[in-house]
Coordinates of C-alpha atoms in Angstrom, one line a residue:
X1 CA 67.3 -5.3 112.7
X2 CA 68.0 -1.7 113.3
X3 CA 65.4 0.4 114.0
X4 CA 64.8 3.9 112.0
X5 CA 62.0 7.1 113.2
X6 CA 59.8 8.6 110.6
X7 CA 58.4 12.1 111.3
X8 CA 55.1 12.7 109.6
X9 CA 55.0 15.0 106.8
X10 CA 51.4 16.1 107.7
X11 CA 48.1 15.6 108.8
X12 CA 44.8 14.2 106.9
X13 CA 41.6 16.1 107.8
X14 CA 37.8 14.9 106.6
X15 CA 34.9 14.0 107.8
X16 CA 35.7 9.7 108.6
X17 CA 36.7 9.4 112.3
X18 CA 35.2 5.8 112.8
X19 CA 38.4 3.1 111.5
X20 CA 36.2 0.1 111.3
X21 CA 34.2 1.9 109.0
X22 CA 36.3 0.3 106.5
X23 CA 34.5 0.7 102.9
X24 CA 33.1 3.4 100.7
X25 CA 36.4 5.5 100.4
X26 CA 35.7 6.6 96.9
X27 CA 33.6 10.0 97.8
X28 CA 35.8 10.9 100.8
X29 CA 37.1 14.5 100.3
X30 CA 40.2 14.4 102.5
X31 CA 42.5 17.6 103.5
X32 CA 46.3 16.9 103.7
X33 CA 48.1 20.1 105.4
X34 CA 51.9 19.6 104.7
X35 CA 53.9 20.6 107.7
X36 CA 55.4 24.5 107.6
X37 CA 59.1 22.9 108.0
X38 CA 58.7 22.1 104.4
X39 CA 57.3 26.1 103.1
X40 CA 54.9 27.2 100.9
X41 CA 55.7 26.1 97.9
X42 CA 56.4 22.4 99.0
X43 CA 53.1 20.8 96.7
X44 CA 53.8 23.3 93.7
X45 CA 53.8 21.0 90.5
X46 CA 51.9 18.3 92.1
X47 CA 48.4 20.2 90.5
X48 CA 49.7 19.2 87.5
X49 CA 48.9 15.5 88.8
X50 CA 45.7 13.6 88.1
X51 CA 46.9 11.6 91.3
X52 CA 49.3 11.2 94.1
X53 CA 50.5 8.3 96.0
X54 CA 49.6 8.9 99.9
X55 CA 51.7 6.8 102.6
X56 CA 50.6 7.2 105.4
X57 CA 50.5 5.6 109.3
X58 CA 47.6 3.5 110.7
X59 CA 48.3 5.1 114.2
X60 CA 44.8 4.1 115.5
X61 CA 45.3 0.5 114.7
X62 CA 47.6 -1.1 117.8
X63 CA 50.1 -3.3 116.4
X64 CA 49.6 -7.4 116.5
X65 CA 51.8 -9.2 118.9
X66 CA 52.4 -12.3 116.6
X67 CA 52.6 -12.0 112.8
X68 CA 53.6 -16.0 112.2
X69 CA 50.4 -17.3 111.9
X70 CA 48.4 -16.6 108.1
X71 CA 45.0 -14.9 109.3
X72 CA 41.5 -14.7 107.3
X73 CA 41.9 -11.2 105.6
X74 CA 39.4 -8.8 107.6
X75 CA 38.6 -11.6 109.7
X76 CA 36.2 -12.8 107.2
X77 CA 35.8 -16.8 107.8
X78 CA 34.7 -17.0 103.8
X79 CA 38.2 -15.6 102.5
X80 CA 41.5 -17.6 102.6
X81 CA 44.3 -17.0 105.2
X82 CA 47.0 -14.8 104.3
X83 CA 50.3 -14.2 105.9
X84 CA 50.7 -10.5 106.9
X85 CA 52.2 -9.5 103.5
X86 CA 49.7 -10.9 101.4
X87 CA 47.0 -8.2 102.5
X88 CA 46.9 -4.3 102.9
X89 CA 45.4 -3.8 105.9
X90 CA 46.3 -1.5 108.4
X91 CA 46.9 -4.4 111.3
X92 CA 50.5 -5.1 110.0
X93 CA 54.5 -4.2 111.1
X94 CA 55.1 -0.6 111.1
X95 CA 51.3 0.6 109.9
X96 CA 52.0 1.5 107.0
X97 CA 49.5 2.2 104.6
X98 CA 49.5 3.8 100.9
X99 CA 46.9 5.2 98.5
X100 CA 46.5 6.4 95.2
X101 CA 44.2 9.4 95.4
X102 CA 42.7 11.7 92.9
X103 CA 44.2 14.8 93.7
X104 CA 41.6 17.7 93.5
X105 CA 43.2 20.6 94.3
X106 CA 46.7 22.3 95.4
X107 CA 46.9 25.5 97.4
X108 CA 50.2 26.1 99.6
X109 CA 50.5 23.4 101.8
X110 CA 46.7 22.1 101.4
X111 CA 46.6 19.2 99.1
X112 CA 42.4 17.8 98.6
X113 CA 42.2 14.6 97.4
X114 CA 39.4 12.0 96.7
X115 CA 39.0 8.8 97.7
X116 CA 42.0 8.2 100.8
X117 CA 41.2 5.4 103.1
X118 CA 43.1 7.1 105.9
X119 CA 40.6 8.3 108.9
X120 CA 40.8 12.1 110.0
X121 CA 44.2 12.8 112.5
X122 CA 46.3 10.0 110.2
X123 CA 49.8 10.7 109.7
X124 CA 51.3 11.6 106.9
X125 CA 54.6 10.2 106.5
X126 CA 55.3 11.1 102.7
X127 CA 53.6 12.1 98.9
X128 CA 54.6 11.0 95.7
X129 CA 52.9 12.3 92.2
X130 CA 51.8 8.9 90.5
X131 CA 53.5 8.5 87.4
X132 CA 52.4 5.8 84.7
X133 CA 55.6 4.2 84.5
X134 CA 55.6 3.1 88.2
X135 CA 52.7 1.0 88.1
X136 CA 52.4 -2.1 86.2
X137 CA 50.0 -2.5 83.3
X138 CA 48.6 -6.1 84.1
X139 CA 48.0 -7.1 87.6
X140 CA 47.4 -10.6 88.4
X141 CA 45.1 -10.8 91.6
X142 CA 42.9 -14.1 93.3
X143 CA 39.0 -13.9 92.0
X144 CA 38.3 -13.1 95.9
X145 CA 39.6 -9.8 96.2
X146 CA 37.7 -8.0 93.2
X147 CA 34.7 -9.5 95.1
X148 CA 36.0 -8.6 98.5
X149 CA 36.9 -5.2 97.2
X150 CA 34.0 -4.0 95.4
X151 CA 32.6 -1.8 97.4
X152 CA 36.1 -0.3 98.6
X153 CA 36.2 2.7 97.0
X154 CA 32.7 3.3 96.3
X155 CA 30.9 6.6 96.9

């Protein structure tokens, strides 16, 4: 397959530098300063937003050699195997990682969010204003990951 370059948008700032430190997310202020290619006026609007979808890159996570084989997710021996796109982690092709974040507050090209699972230095590679009609109503998910997952996004 052809091959394509993303160019990061910006630059997450807060106070999480460790990237196995991988739960409580849900009280992490986090400072996204959009690049000054795009001007001053690049976020206006997106205060109107309750939340905004953050992709970003997983830069600090190298990239596996072998993605054939279904792995425990988190390396937990208790949970099933998945294949790499069964699971969100940041240990898959191309790093990709997104987040629906509260957004907090909008000034230039400083957008403050709450609760972005993306370590301090992550690229940004794009924002989107979540919108209702993007995301489903009902999602069906395994009993596991509710467990697995509570303390994600705790404080």
């Amino acid at each position: 397959m052809p091959s394509f370059e993303i160019t990061p948008i910006g630059t997450v700032r807060n106070d999480r530098t460790d990237v196995q430190h991988t739960d409580n997310w849900g009280a992490v202020r986090s400072t996204i300063t959009v690049d000054e290619r795009f001007g001053e006026a690049c976020l206006q609007g997106l205060e109107c937003f309750s939340h905004v979808e953050v992709l970003f890159l997983s830069d600090q996570f190298p990239e596996l050699d072998d993605y054939r084989e279904p792995r425990p997710y988190r390396g937990r021996s208790d949970l099933p195997p998945l294949g790499v796109f069964a699971g969100r982690g940041p240990r898959r092709p191309n790093r990709i990682g997104v987040t629906t974040c509260a957004v907090e507050s909008v000034h230039g090209r400083e957008l403050t969010v709450l609760g972005l699972d993306a370590v301090s230095g992550t690229p940004v590679i794009d924002l989107k204003p979540a919108m209702r009609e993007f995301h489903p109503e009902h999602i069906r998910q395994p009993h596991w990951v509710s467990r697995l997952m509570s303390e994600y996004f705790q404080p």
